[in-house]
């Protein structure tokens, strides 16, 4: 190969995996198909053999889940077995599948590897009431860990197609759709990329939230850190605050008040934190070095727990910069071509067709510049505003949209809102980009320390807690008794960031589109030029803080290079509830056994505690009249001096 020829290179692909939650309809053997008249035009219905066990009681218990347990096989396992069989017959690798897998084939080999197979598992947070004779079983499917390639998304499409053509499925507000993104099963996201990624998510959160159902940003299992005060970043804490804390001021012998600095973690853990995923000196690889000798050498450094350095500003980092080599040429002829720009310069490619309209727009004349002119024209008007109104105080919204069923846990019910102390964009970006000591600072700033899953972006795999459990090889965590044995499927998921805000869906186009968007967010955070990165951050801040700003999530996706995905989202957004509600929501009759009622204090109570024998027919008008009477009484109280 000649010296002038160069081999084209591409950046490493990011990895991803998805979790789909949905409900599968079934009936017991001997029960009639609720849609017998039109069943030829519907998907097959799962029929569970109704074989009662010897210890079954003649009367059903108060819980329908206990009723299901009277039969063998249990509906839960029977439904999962049918799904595994269907996926395997379609040629997909499925963990635990026996029928449909060709022995000694590539499919069989991947089915035995937990990271390369689809998993059909239980999820107790998914629930639904019985509808017109149908019973429903909640199911979660975990995809293999795959790299961001077209063939990977084709596998997702195939799996969703199998589900929607061979089973009667539905989704409701208790279902979610999660995406994990990372850089492979054995690598961790480097600190610089993680900083950029977290800052981008913080800045773009209100815009991205527009792609999802309105209840997801306030529901407990997917609530937004920009809406509720969930994270240290939302509490207005900085990168040093997550590692150190200030003790109450004390007095010395002369009566002078002094603030004593106390470490939240031991000094030896600070050294461990400094080693794993820390910023690298010039010339060092960006990957965490798993060499044990290098780890021990790092522990011997004395500056890693220096309080002055930890509490200093980010620019006090002192890398070993080598002396500059060479000097500027004394010949001016070599630089003549850069003296003045040519007036007759012609761009190498023609301008996009929409470039003239973009330049002429008066609304965009005062806006921050885009990284490049948009290559496509918008087909629909931009979404006004960025942050949705908080709907949790609207009783009419909560009653039908967040109907709570089943176990009684507060699965989808939002809690009382605690507004974050930090609401602006740029201060959060500043603190995240200033986390230059370790990736653990970013993880602790972005995670929910109280309940890990109660947030829309889960960064726990890069938190201080996770770093403490990491072994010196930098790859395997210590076993803590929760199913995360070193090298296991669960431990490898700790290398990822989880997107949890998407609502449950069985739309293959939307599922693959959102997965591509999640992958691109991480990829762009890693590869974007600093000037382009800050240009987009500035646009996001302008869109949220400037009234009438003309920049929305579709523009954001275009600036990330997601042209096809931007078109899909642009078509999706005008549909509103039709896009978010793929299936009709069902509110149980209050006289039903599994029903819950919404009381005067906005809390759920067990229906068995209510006298149901003389209850009137279930009518929404009754609630409306009660609300109207309450409103009239409130107005009367206000008028009374």
PDB file of C-alpha atoms in Angstrom, residues 272-534:
ATOM      1  CA  UNK A 272      -9.455   3.791  44.454  1.00  0.00           C
ATOM      2  CA  UNK A 273     -11.878   6.285  42.931  1.00  0.00           C
ATOM      3  CA  UNK A 274      -8.998   8.247  41.449  1.00  0.00           C
ATOM      4  CA  UNK A 275      -7.757   5.122  39.709  1.00  0.00           C
ATOM      5  CA  UNK A 276     -10.906   3.764  38.112  1.00  0.00           C
ATOM      6  CA  UNK A 277     -12.002   5.831  35.093  1.00  0.00           C
ATOM      7  CA  UNK A 278     -10.046   8.872  36.230  1.00  0.00           C
ATOM      8  CA  UNK A 279      -8.815  11.540  33.852  1.00  0.00           C
ATOM      9  CA  UNK A 280      -5.646  10.446  32.087  1.00  0.00           C
ATOM     10  CA  UNK A 281      -2.360  12.269  31.719  1.00  0.00           C
ATOM     11  CA  UNK A 282      -1.234  13.122  28.201  1.00  0.00           C
ATOM     12  CA  UNK A 283      -0.144   9.973  26.413  1.00  0.00           C
ATOM     13  CA  UNK A 284      -2.060   7.569  28.656  1.00  0.00           C
ATOM     14  CA  UNK A 285      -4.835   5.384  27.185  1.00  0.00           C
ATOM     15  CA  UNK A 286      -8.402   6.494  27.851  1.00  0.00           C
ATOM     16  CA  UNK A 287      -9.476   3.047  29.044  1.00  0.00           C
ATOM     17  CA  UNK A 288      -9.116   2.234  32.745  1.00  0.00           C
ATOM     18  CA  UNK A 289      -5.899   0.257  33.109  1.00  0.00           C
ATOM     19  CA  UNK A 290      -6.714  -3.098  34.731  1.00  0.00           C
ATOM     20  CA  UNK A 291      -3.058  -3.853  35.482  1.00  0.00           C
ATOM     21  CA  UNK A 292      -2.689  -4.667  39.188  1.00  0.00           C
ATOM     22  CA  UNK A 293       0.766  -3.079  39.449  1.00  0.00           C
ATOM     23  CA  UNK A 294      -0.547   0.152  38.006  1.00  0.00           C
ATOM     24  CA  UNK A 295      -3.395   0.061  40.486  1.00  0.00           C
ATOM     25  CA  UNK A 296      -1.010  -0.328  43.418  1.00  0.00           C
ATOM     26  CA  UNK A 297       1.194   2.437  42.088  1.00  0.00           C
ATOM     27  CA  UNK A 298      -1.824   4.710  41.979  1.00  0.00           C
ATOM     28  CA  UNK A 299      -2.581   3.990  45.620  1.00  0.00           C
ATOM     29  CA  UNK A 300       0.880   5.220  46.557  1.00  0.00           C
ATOM     30  CA  UNK A 301       0.241   8.691  45.191  1.00  0.00           C
ATOM     31  CA  UNK A 302      -0.247  11.261  47.914  1.00  0.00           C
ATOM     32  CA  UNK A 303      -2.163  13.891  46.000  1.00  0.00           C
ATOM     33  CA  UNK A 304      -5.316  11.911  45.320  1.00  0.00           C
ATOM     34  CA  UNK A 305      -6.803  12.708  48.723  1.00  0.00           C
ATOM     35  CA  UNK A 306      -5.434  16.248  48.932  1.00  0.00           C
ATOM     36  CA  UNK A 307      -8.386  18.303  50.168  1.00  0.00           C
ATOM     37  CA  UNK A 308      -7.045  21.488  48.604  1.00  0.00           C
ATOM     38  CA  UNK A 309      -6.961  19.908  45.163  1.00  0.00           C
ATOM     39  CA  UNK A 310     -10.363  18.273  45.564  1.00  0.00           C
ATOM     40  CA  UNK A 311     -12.043  21.539  46.557  1.00  0.00           C
ATOM     41  CA  UNK A 312     -10.187  23.609  43.981  1.00  0.00           C
ATOM     42  CA  UNK A 313     -11.525  24.772  40.658  1.00  0.00           C
ATOM     43  CA  UNK A 314     -11.370  22.374  37.692  1.00  0.00           C
ATOM     44  CA  UNK A 315      -8.607  24.295  35.944  1.00  0.00           C
ATOM     45  CA  UNK A 316      -6.138  23.550  38.753  1.00  0.00           C
ATOM     46  CA  UNK A 317      -5.568  20.097  37.265  1.00  0.00           C
ATOM     47  CA  UNK A 318      -1.821  19.829  36.628  1.00  0.00           C
ATOM     48  CA  UNK A 319      -1.004  17.387  33.835  1.00  0.00           C
ATOM     49  CA  UNK A 320       2.548  16.629  32.794  1.00  0.00           C
ATOM     50  CA  UNK A 321       2.672  18.597  29.550  1.00  0.00           C
ATOM     51  CA  UNK A 322       5.868  17.939  27.563  1.00  0.00           C
ATOM     52  CA  UNK A 323       7.889  20.820  26.186  1.00  0.00           C
ATOM     53  CA  UNK A 324       6.915  22.045  22.734  1.00  0.00           C
ATOM     54  CA  UNK A 325       9.014  20.588  19.953  1.00  0.00           C
ATOM     55  CA  UNK A 326      10.164  22.578  16.935  1.00  0.00           C
ATOM     56  CA  UNK A 327       9.469  26.186  16.058  1.00  0.00           C
ATOM     57  CA  UNK A 328       7.614  28.180  13.467  1.00  0.00           C
ATOM     58  CA  UNK A 329       9.212  28.293  10.072  1.00  0.00           C
ATOM     59  CA  UNK A 330      11.059  31.482   9.224  1.00  0.00           C
ATOM     60  CA  UNK A 331       9.939  31.308   5.610  1.00  0.00           C
ATOM     61  CA  UNK A 332       6.814  33.461   5.128  1.00  0.00           C
ATOM     62  CA  UNK A 333       6.029  31.834   1.808  1.00  0.00           C
ATOM     63  CA  UNK A 334       4.689  28.708   3.494  1.00  0.00           C
ATOM     64  CA  UNK A 335       1.923  30.710   5.167  1.00  0.00           C
ATOM     65  CA  UNK A 336       0.918  33.055   2.378  1.00  0.00           C
ATOM     66  CA  UNK A 337      -2.049  30.911   1.478  1.00  0.00           C
ATOM     67  CA  UNK A 338      -3.586  31.550   4.909  1.00  0.00           C
ATOM     68  CA  UNK A 339      -3.130  35.336   4.945  1.00  0.00           C
ATOM     69  CA  UNK A 340      -6.465  36.423   3.450  1.00  0.00           C
ATOM     70  CA  UNK A 341      -9.592  34.493   2.434  1.00  0.00           C
ATOM     71  CA  UNK A 342     -10.387  34.340  -1.239  1.00  0.00           C
ATOM     72  CA  UNK A 343     -13.321  36.525  -2.260  1.00  0.00           C
ATOM     73  CA  UNK A 344     -14.366  34.176  -5.039  1.00  0.00           C
ATOM     74  CA  UNK A 345     -14.485  31.091  -2.824  1.00  0.00           C
ATOM     75  CA  UNK A 346     -17.009  28.445  -3.898  1.00  0.00           C
ATOM     76  CA  UNK A 347     -18.112  25.748  -1.423  1.00  0.00           C
ATOM     77  CA  UNK A 348     -17.199  22.205  -2.475  1.00  0.00           C
ATOM     78  CA  UNK A 349     -20.837  21.077  -2.188  1.00  0.00           C
ATOM     79  CA  UNK A 350     -24.063  22.989  -2.946  1.00  0.00           C
ATOM     80  CA  UNK A 351     -25.977  24.519  -0.062  1.00  0.00           C
ATOM     81  CA  UNK A 352     -29.090  22.666   1.150  1.00  0.00           C
ATOM     82  CA  UNK A 353     -32.373  23.715  -0.381  1.00  0.00           C
ATOM     83  CA  UNK A 354     -33.633  24.956   2.988  1.00  0.00           C
ATOM     84  CA  UNK A 355     -30.577  27.158   3.555  1.00  0.00           C
ATOM     85  CA  UNK A 356     -32.188  30.304   2.128  1.00  0.00           C
ATOM     86  CA  UNK A 357     -35.317  29.973   4.267  1.00  0.00           C
ATOM     87  CA  UNK A 358     -33.165  29.340   7.308  1.00  0.00           C
ATOM     88  CA  UNK A 359     -31.129  32.506   6.743  1.00  0.00           C
ATOM     89  CA  UNK A 360     -34.197  34.611   6.008  1.00  0.00           C
ATOM     90  CA  UNK A 361     -36.151  33.587   9.078  1.00  0.00           C
ATOM     91  CA  UNK A 362     -36.590  36.571  11.376  1.00  0.00           C
ATOM     92  CA  UNK A 363     -37.276  34.289  14.350  1.00  0.00           C
ATOM     93  CA  UNK A 364     -33.861  32.668  13.937  1.00  0.00           C
ATOM     94  CA  UNK A 365     -31.968  35.915  13.324  1.00  0.00           C
ATOM     95  CA  UNK A 366     -31.259  36.427  17.032  1.00  0.00           C
ATOM     96  CA  UNK A 367     -30.883  32.738  17.879  1.00  0.00           C
ATOM     97  CA  UNK A 368     -27.577  31.031  18.612  1.00  0.00           C
ATOM     98  CA  UNK A 369     -26.113  29.604  15.459  1.00  0.00           C
ATOM     99  CA  UNK A 370     -26.802  25.984  14.537  1.00  0.00           C
ATOM    100  CA  UNK A 371     -23.797  23.665  14.069  1.00  0.00           C
ATOM    101  CA  UNK A 372     -24.681  23.556  10.370  1.00  0.00           C
ATOM    102  CA  UNK A 373     -27.682  24.536   8.239  1.00  0.00           C
ATOM    103  CA  UNK A 374     -30.499  21.980   8.553  1.00  0.00           C
ATOM    104  CA  UNK A 375     -30.431  19.619   5.552  1.00  0.00           C
ATOM    105  CA  UNK A 376     -34.222  19.108   5.606  1.00  0.00           C
ATOM    106  CA  UNK A 377     -37.265  21.323   5.931  1.00  0.00           C
ATOM    107  CA  UNK A 378     -39.774  20.944   8.737  1.00  0.00           C
ATOM    108  CA  UNK A 379     -43.173  19.573   7.742  1.00  0.00           C
ATOM    109  CA  UNK A 380     -44.999  20.546  10.931  1.00  0.00           C
ATOM    110  CA  UNK A 381     -44.791  23.590  13.234  1.00  0.00           C
ATOM    111  CA  UNK A 382     -42.379  23.414  16.135  1.00  0.00           C
ATOM    112  CA  UNK A 383     -43.645  22.393  19.565  1.00  0.00           C
ATOM    113  CA  UNK A 384     -44.314  25.534  21.643  1.00  0.00           C
ATOM    114  CA  UNK A 385     -42.282  25.538  24.842  1.00  0.00           C
ATOM    115  CA  UNK A 386     -40.109  22.774  26.179  1.00  0.00           C
ATOM    116  CA  UNK A 387     -41.235  21.841  29.701  1.00  0.00           C
ATOM    117  CA  UNK A 388     -44.669  20.255  30.063  1.00  0.00           C
ATOM    118  CA  UNK A 389     -46.980  21.428  32.794  1.00  0.00           C
ATOM    119  CA  UNK A 390     -46.915  19.194  35.852  1.00  0.00           C
ATOM    120  CA  UNK A 391     -50.094  17.135  35.558  1.00  0.00           C
ATOM    121  CA  UNK A 392     -49.959  15.371  38.915  1.00  0.00           C
ATOM    122  CA  UNK A 393     -52.237  17.979  40.535  1.00  0.00           C
ATOM    123  CA  UNK A 394     -54.953  17.441  37.935  1.00  0.00           C
ATOM    124  CA  UNK A 395     -57.392  14.899  39.326  1.00  0.00           C
ATOM    125  CA  UNK A 396     -59.113  14.486  35.977  1.00  0.00           C
ATOM    126  CA  UNK A 397     -55.780  13.568  34.420  1.00  0.00           C
ATOM    127  CA  UNK A 398     -54.630  11.154  37.110  1.00  0.00           C
ATOM    128  CA  UNK A 399     -57.853   9.197  37.493  1.00  0.00           C
ATOM    129  CA  UNK A 400     -57.992   7.692  33.991  1.00  0.00           C
ATOM    130  CA  UNK A 401     -54.338   7.910  33.022  1.00  0.00           C
ATOM    131  CA  UNK A 402     -52.727   6.423  36.103  1.00  0.00           C
ATOM    132  CA  UNK A 403     -55.345   3.910  37.166  1.00  0.00           C
ATOM    133  CA  UNK A 404     -53.565   1.722  39.693  1.00  0.00           C
ATOM    134  CA  UNK A 405     -54.154  -2.002  39.733  1.00  0.00           C
ATOM    135  CA  UNK A 406     -53.048  -5.190  41.401  1.00  0.00           C
ATOM    136  CA  UNK A 407     -50.437  -5.388  44.081  1.00  0.00           C
ATOM    137  CA  UNK A 408     -51.060  -2.048  45.745  1.00  0.00           C
ATOM    138  CA  UNK A 409     -47.461  -0.843  45.368  1.00  0.00           C
ATOM    139  CA  UNK A 410     -47.077   2.696  44.111  1.00  0.00           C
ATOM    140  CA  UNK A 411     -45.831   1.578  40.735  1.00  0.00           C
ATOM    141  CA  UNK A 412     -47.003   4.435  38.566  1.00  0.00           C
ATOM    142  CA  UNK A 413     -48.362   6.829  41.158  1.00  0.00           C
ATOM    143  CA  UNK A 414     -46.353  10.066  41.336  1.00  0.00           C
ATOM    144  CA  UNK A 415     -45.346  11.393  44.710  1.00  0.00           C
ATOM    145  CA  UNK A 416     -45.605  14.954  45.948  1.00  0.00           C
ATOM    146  CA  UNK A 417     -43.379  17.160  43.835  1.00  0.00           C
ATOM    147  CA  UNK A 418     -40.248  18.643  45.391  1.00  0.00           C
ATOM    148  CA  UNK A 419     -38.971  21.182  42.838  1.00  0.00           C
ATOM    149  CA  UNK A 420     -35.216  21.003  42.224  1.00  0.00           C
ATOM    150  CA  UNK A 421     -33.052  23.734  43.724  1.00  0.00           C
ATOM    151  CA  UNK A 422     -31.261  24.051  40.401  1.00  0.00           C
ATOM    152  CA  UNK A 423     -33.424  24.731  37.372  1.00  0.00           C
ATOM    153  CA  UNK A 424     -31.149  26.387  34.819  1.00  0.00           C
ATOM    154  CA  UNK A 425     -29.180  24.547  32.162  1.00  0.00           C
ATOM    155  CA  UNK A 426     -25.702  26.034  32.142  1.00  0.00           C
ATOM    156  CA  UNK A 427     -24.879  25.723  35.853  1.00  0.00           C
ATOM    157  CA  UNK A 428     -25.641  21.991  35.708  1.00  0.00           C
ATOM    158  CA  UNK A 429     -23.543  21.638  32.568  1.00  0.00           C
ATOM    159  CA  UNK A 430     -20.716  23.500  34.303  1.00  0.00           C
ATOM    160  CA  UNK A 431     -20.664  21.178  37.316  1.00  0.00           C
ATOM    161  CA  UNK A 432     -20.877  18.023  35.226  1.00  0.00           C
ATOM    162  CA  UNK A 433     -18.090  19.091  32.875  1.00  0.00           C
ATOM    163  CA  UNK A 434     -16.083  20.125  35.935  1.00  0.00           C
ATOM    164  CA  UNK A 435     -16.127  16.583  37.361  1.00  0.00           C
ATOM    165  CA  UNK A 436     -12.543  15.987  36.289  1.00  0.00           C
ATOM    166  CA  UNK A 437     -11.383  13.705  39.089  1.00  0.00           C
ATOM    167  CA  UNK A 438     -13.351  10.554  38.347  1.00  0.00           C
ATOM    168  CA  UNK A 439     -16.382   9.185  36.561  1.00  0.00           C
ATOM    169  CA  UNK A 440     -17.840   8.433  39.992  1.00  0.00           C
ATOM    170  CA  UNK A 441     -18.465  12.146  40.499  1.00  0.00           C
ATOM    171  CA  UNK A 442     -20.690  12.189  37.418  1.00  0.00           C
ATOM    172  CA  UNK A 443     -22.531   9.070  38.567  1.00  0.00           C
ATOM    173  CA  UNK A 444     -23.210  10.480  42.020  1.00  0.00           C
ATOM    174  CA  UNK A 445     -24.375  13.817  40.642  1.00  0.00           C
ATOM    175  CA  UNK A 446     -26.870  12.169  38.275  1.00  0.00           C
ATOM    176  CA  UNK A 447     -28.283   9.247  40.263  1.00  0.00           C
ATOM    177  CA  UNK A 448     -31.163   8.914  42.705  1.00  0.00           C
ATOM    178  CA  UNK A 449     -29.464   7.849  45.937  1.00  0.00           C
ATOM    179  CA  UNK A 450     -32.678   6.815  47.656  1.00  0.00           C
ATOM    180  CA  UNK A 451     -34.314   4.510  45.107  1.00  0.00           C
ATOM    181  CA  UNK A 452     -32.060   3.736  42.152  1.00  0.00           C
ATOM    182  CA  UNK A 453     -34.866   2.991  39.686  1.00  0.00           C
ATOM    183  CA  UNK A 454     -36.943   6.067  40.505  1.00  0.00           C
ATOM    184  CA  UNK A 455     -35.391   8.265  37.820  1.00  0.00           C
ATOM    185  CA  UNK A 456     -35.430   8.563  34.042  1.00  0.00           C
ATOM    186  CA  UNK A 457     -31.646   8.239  33.480  1.00  0.00           C
ATOM    187  CA  UNK A 458     -29.978   5.647  35.720  1.00  0.00           C
ATOM    188  CA  UNK A 459     -26.264   6.307  36.304  1.00  0.00           C
ATOM    189  CA  UNK A 460     -25.785   4.000  39.296  1.00  0.00           C
ATOM    190  CA  UNK A 461     -23.209   1.840  37.523  1.00  0.00           C
ATOM    191  CA  UNK A 462     -20.796   4.780  37.683  1.00  0.00           C
ATOM    192  CA  UNK A 463     -21.509   5.877  41.250  1.00  0.00           C
ATOM    193  CA  UNK A 464     -19.296   5.804  44.325  1.00  0.00           C
ATOM    194  CA  UNK A 465     -21.221   2.802  45.623  1.00  0.00           C
ATOM    195  CA  UNK A 466     -20.390   0.820  42.508  1.00  0.00           C
ATOM    196  CA  UNK A 467     -16.729   1.864  42.528  1.00  0.00           C
ATOM    197  CA  UNK A 468     -16.335   0.637  46.110  1.00  0.00           C
ATOM    198  CA  UNK A 469     -17.532  -2.809  45.009  1.00  0.00           C
ATOM    199  CA  UNK A 470     -15.162  -2.950  42.029  1.00  0.00           C
ATOM    200  CA  UNK A 471     -12.164  -5.237  42.209  1.00  0.00           C
ATOM    201  CA  UNK A 472      -8.622  -4.161  41.258  1.00  0.00           C
ATOM    202  CA  UNK A 473      -8.959  -5.719  37.800  1.00  0.00           C
ATOM    203  CA  UNK A 474     -11.433  -2.961  36.904  1.00  0.00           C
ATOM    204  CA  UNK A 475     -13.805  -5.454  35.283  1.00  0.00           C
ATOM    205  CA  UNK A 476     -15.587  -7.565  37.902  1.00  0.00           C
ATOM    206  CA  UNK A 477     -17.525  -6.349  40.946  1.00  0.00           C
ATOM    207  CA  UNK A 478     -17.447  -8.070  44.282  1.00  0.00           C
ATOM    208  CA  UNK A 479     -20.367 -10.368  45.018  1.00  0.00           C
ATOM    209  CA  UNK A 480     -22.968  -8.714  47.229  1.00  0.00           C
ATOM    210  CA  UNK A 481     -25.573 -11.460  47.334  1.00  0.00           C
ATOM    211  CA  UNK A 482     -28.022  -9.823  44.925  1.00  0.00           C
ATOM    212  CA  UNK A 483     -27.378 -11.935  41.851  1.00  0.00           C
ATOM    213  CA  UNK A 484     -24.397  -9.941  40.622  1.00  0.00           C
ATOM    214  CA  UNK A 485     -21.718 -12.620  40.694  1.00  0.00           C
ATOM    215  CA  UNK A 486     -18.503 -11.473  38.990  1.00  0.00           C
ATOM    216  CA  UNK A 487     -18.801 -11.823  35.238  1.00  0.00           C
ATOM    217  CA  UNK A 488     -22.552 -12.409  35.368  1.00  0.00           C
ATOM    218  CA  UNK A 489     -25.223 -10.890  33.170  1.00  0.00           C
ATOM    219  CA  UNK A 490     -26.317  -8.600  36.006  1.00  0.00           C
ATOM    220  CA  UNK A 491     -22.798  -7.317  36.714  1.00  0.00           C
ATOM    221  CA  UNK A 492     -22.198  -6.438  33.057  1.00  0.00           C
ATOM    222  CA  UNK A 493     -25.335  -4.280  33.063  1.00  0.00           C
ATOM    223  CA  UNK A 494     -23.553  -2.041  35.579  1.00  0.00           C
ATOM    224  CA  UNK A 495     -21.339  -0.803  32.732  1.00  0.00           C
ATOM    225  CA  UNK A 496     -24.342   0.846  31.080  1.00  0.00           C
ATOM    226  CA  UNK A 497     -26.530   3.922  31.424  1.00  0.00           C
ATOM    227  CA  UNK A 498     -30.253   3.134  31.447  1.00  0.00           C
ATOM    228  CA  UNK A 499     -32.941   5.262  29.766  1.00  0.00           C
ATOM    229  CA  UNK A 500     -36.193   4.620  31.673  1.00  0.00           C
ATOM    230  CA  UNK A 501     -38.614   7.339  30.563  1.00  0.00           C
ATOM    231  CA  UNK A 502     -40.139   5.693  27.491  1.00  0.00           C
ATOM    232  CA  UNK A 503     -43.614   4.255  28.001  1.00  0.00           C
ATOM    233  CA  UNK A 504     -44.474   0.668  27.182  1.00  0.00           C
ATOM    234  CA  UNK A 505     -44.811   0.121  23.449  1.00  0.00           C
ATOM    235  CA  UNK A 506     -45.290  -2.607  20.869  1.00  0.00           C
ATOM    236  CA  UNK A 507     -44.645  -0.331  17.884  1.00  0.00           C
ATOM    237  CA  UNK A 508     -41.527  -1.736  16.210  1.00  0.00           C
ATOM    238  CA  UNK A 509     -40.798   1.520  14.373  1.00  0.00           C
ATOM    239  CA  UNK A 510     -40.872   3.610  17.542  1.00  0.00           C
ATOM    240  CA  UNK A 511     -38.939   1.007  19.550  1.00  0.00           C
ATOM    241  CA  UNK A 512     -36.042   0.918  17.093  1.00  0.00           C
ATOM    242  CA  UNK A 513     -36.148   4.689  16.597  1.00  0.00           C
ATOM    243  CA  UNK A 514     -35.843   5.400  20.314  1.00  0.00           C
ATOM    244  CA  UNK A 515     -33.065   2.815  20.686  1.00  0.00           C
ATOM    245  CA  UNK A 516     -31.137   4.489  17.844  1.00  0.00           C
ATOM    246  CA  UNK A 517     -31.603   7.887  19.496  1.00  0.00           C
ATOM    247  CA  UNK A 518     -30.221   6.600  22.811  1.00  0.00           C
ATOM    248  CA  UNK A 519     -27.180   5.113  21.078  1.00  0.00           C
ATOM    249  CA  UNK A 520     -26.540   8.298  19.117  1.00  0.00           C
ATOM    250  CA  UNK A 521     -26.689  10.461  22.241  1.00  0.00           C
ATOM    251  CA  UNK A 522     -23.764   8.525  23.704  1.00  0.00           C
ATOM    252  CA  UNK A 523     -21.914   8.287  20.403  1.00  0.00           C
ATOM    253  CA  UNK A 524     -22.236  12.005  19.689  1.00  0.00           C
ATOM    254  CA  UNK A 525     -21.128  12.901  23.220  1.00  0.00           C
ATOM    255  CA  UNK A 526     -17.944  10.934  22.577  1.00  0.00           C
ATOM    256  CA  UNK A 527     -17.170  12.102  19.030  1.00  0.00           C
ATOM    257  CA  UNK A 528     -18.467  15.679  18.777  1.00  0.00           C
ATOM    258  CA  UNK A 529     -15.973  18.491  18.416  1.00  0.00           C
ATOM    259  CA  UNK A 530     -15.930  20.680  21.577  1.00  0.00           C
ATOM    260  CA  UNK A 531     -17.085  23.728  19.599  1.00  0.00           C
ATOM    261  CA  UNK A 532     -19.989  21.811  18.060  1.00  0.00           C
ATOM    262  CA  UNK A 533     -20.851  20.275  21.423  1.00  0.00           C
ATOM    263  CA  UNK A 534     -21.077  23.640  23.170  1.00  0.00           C
TER     264      UNK A 534
END
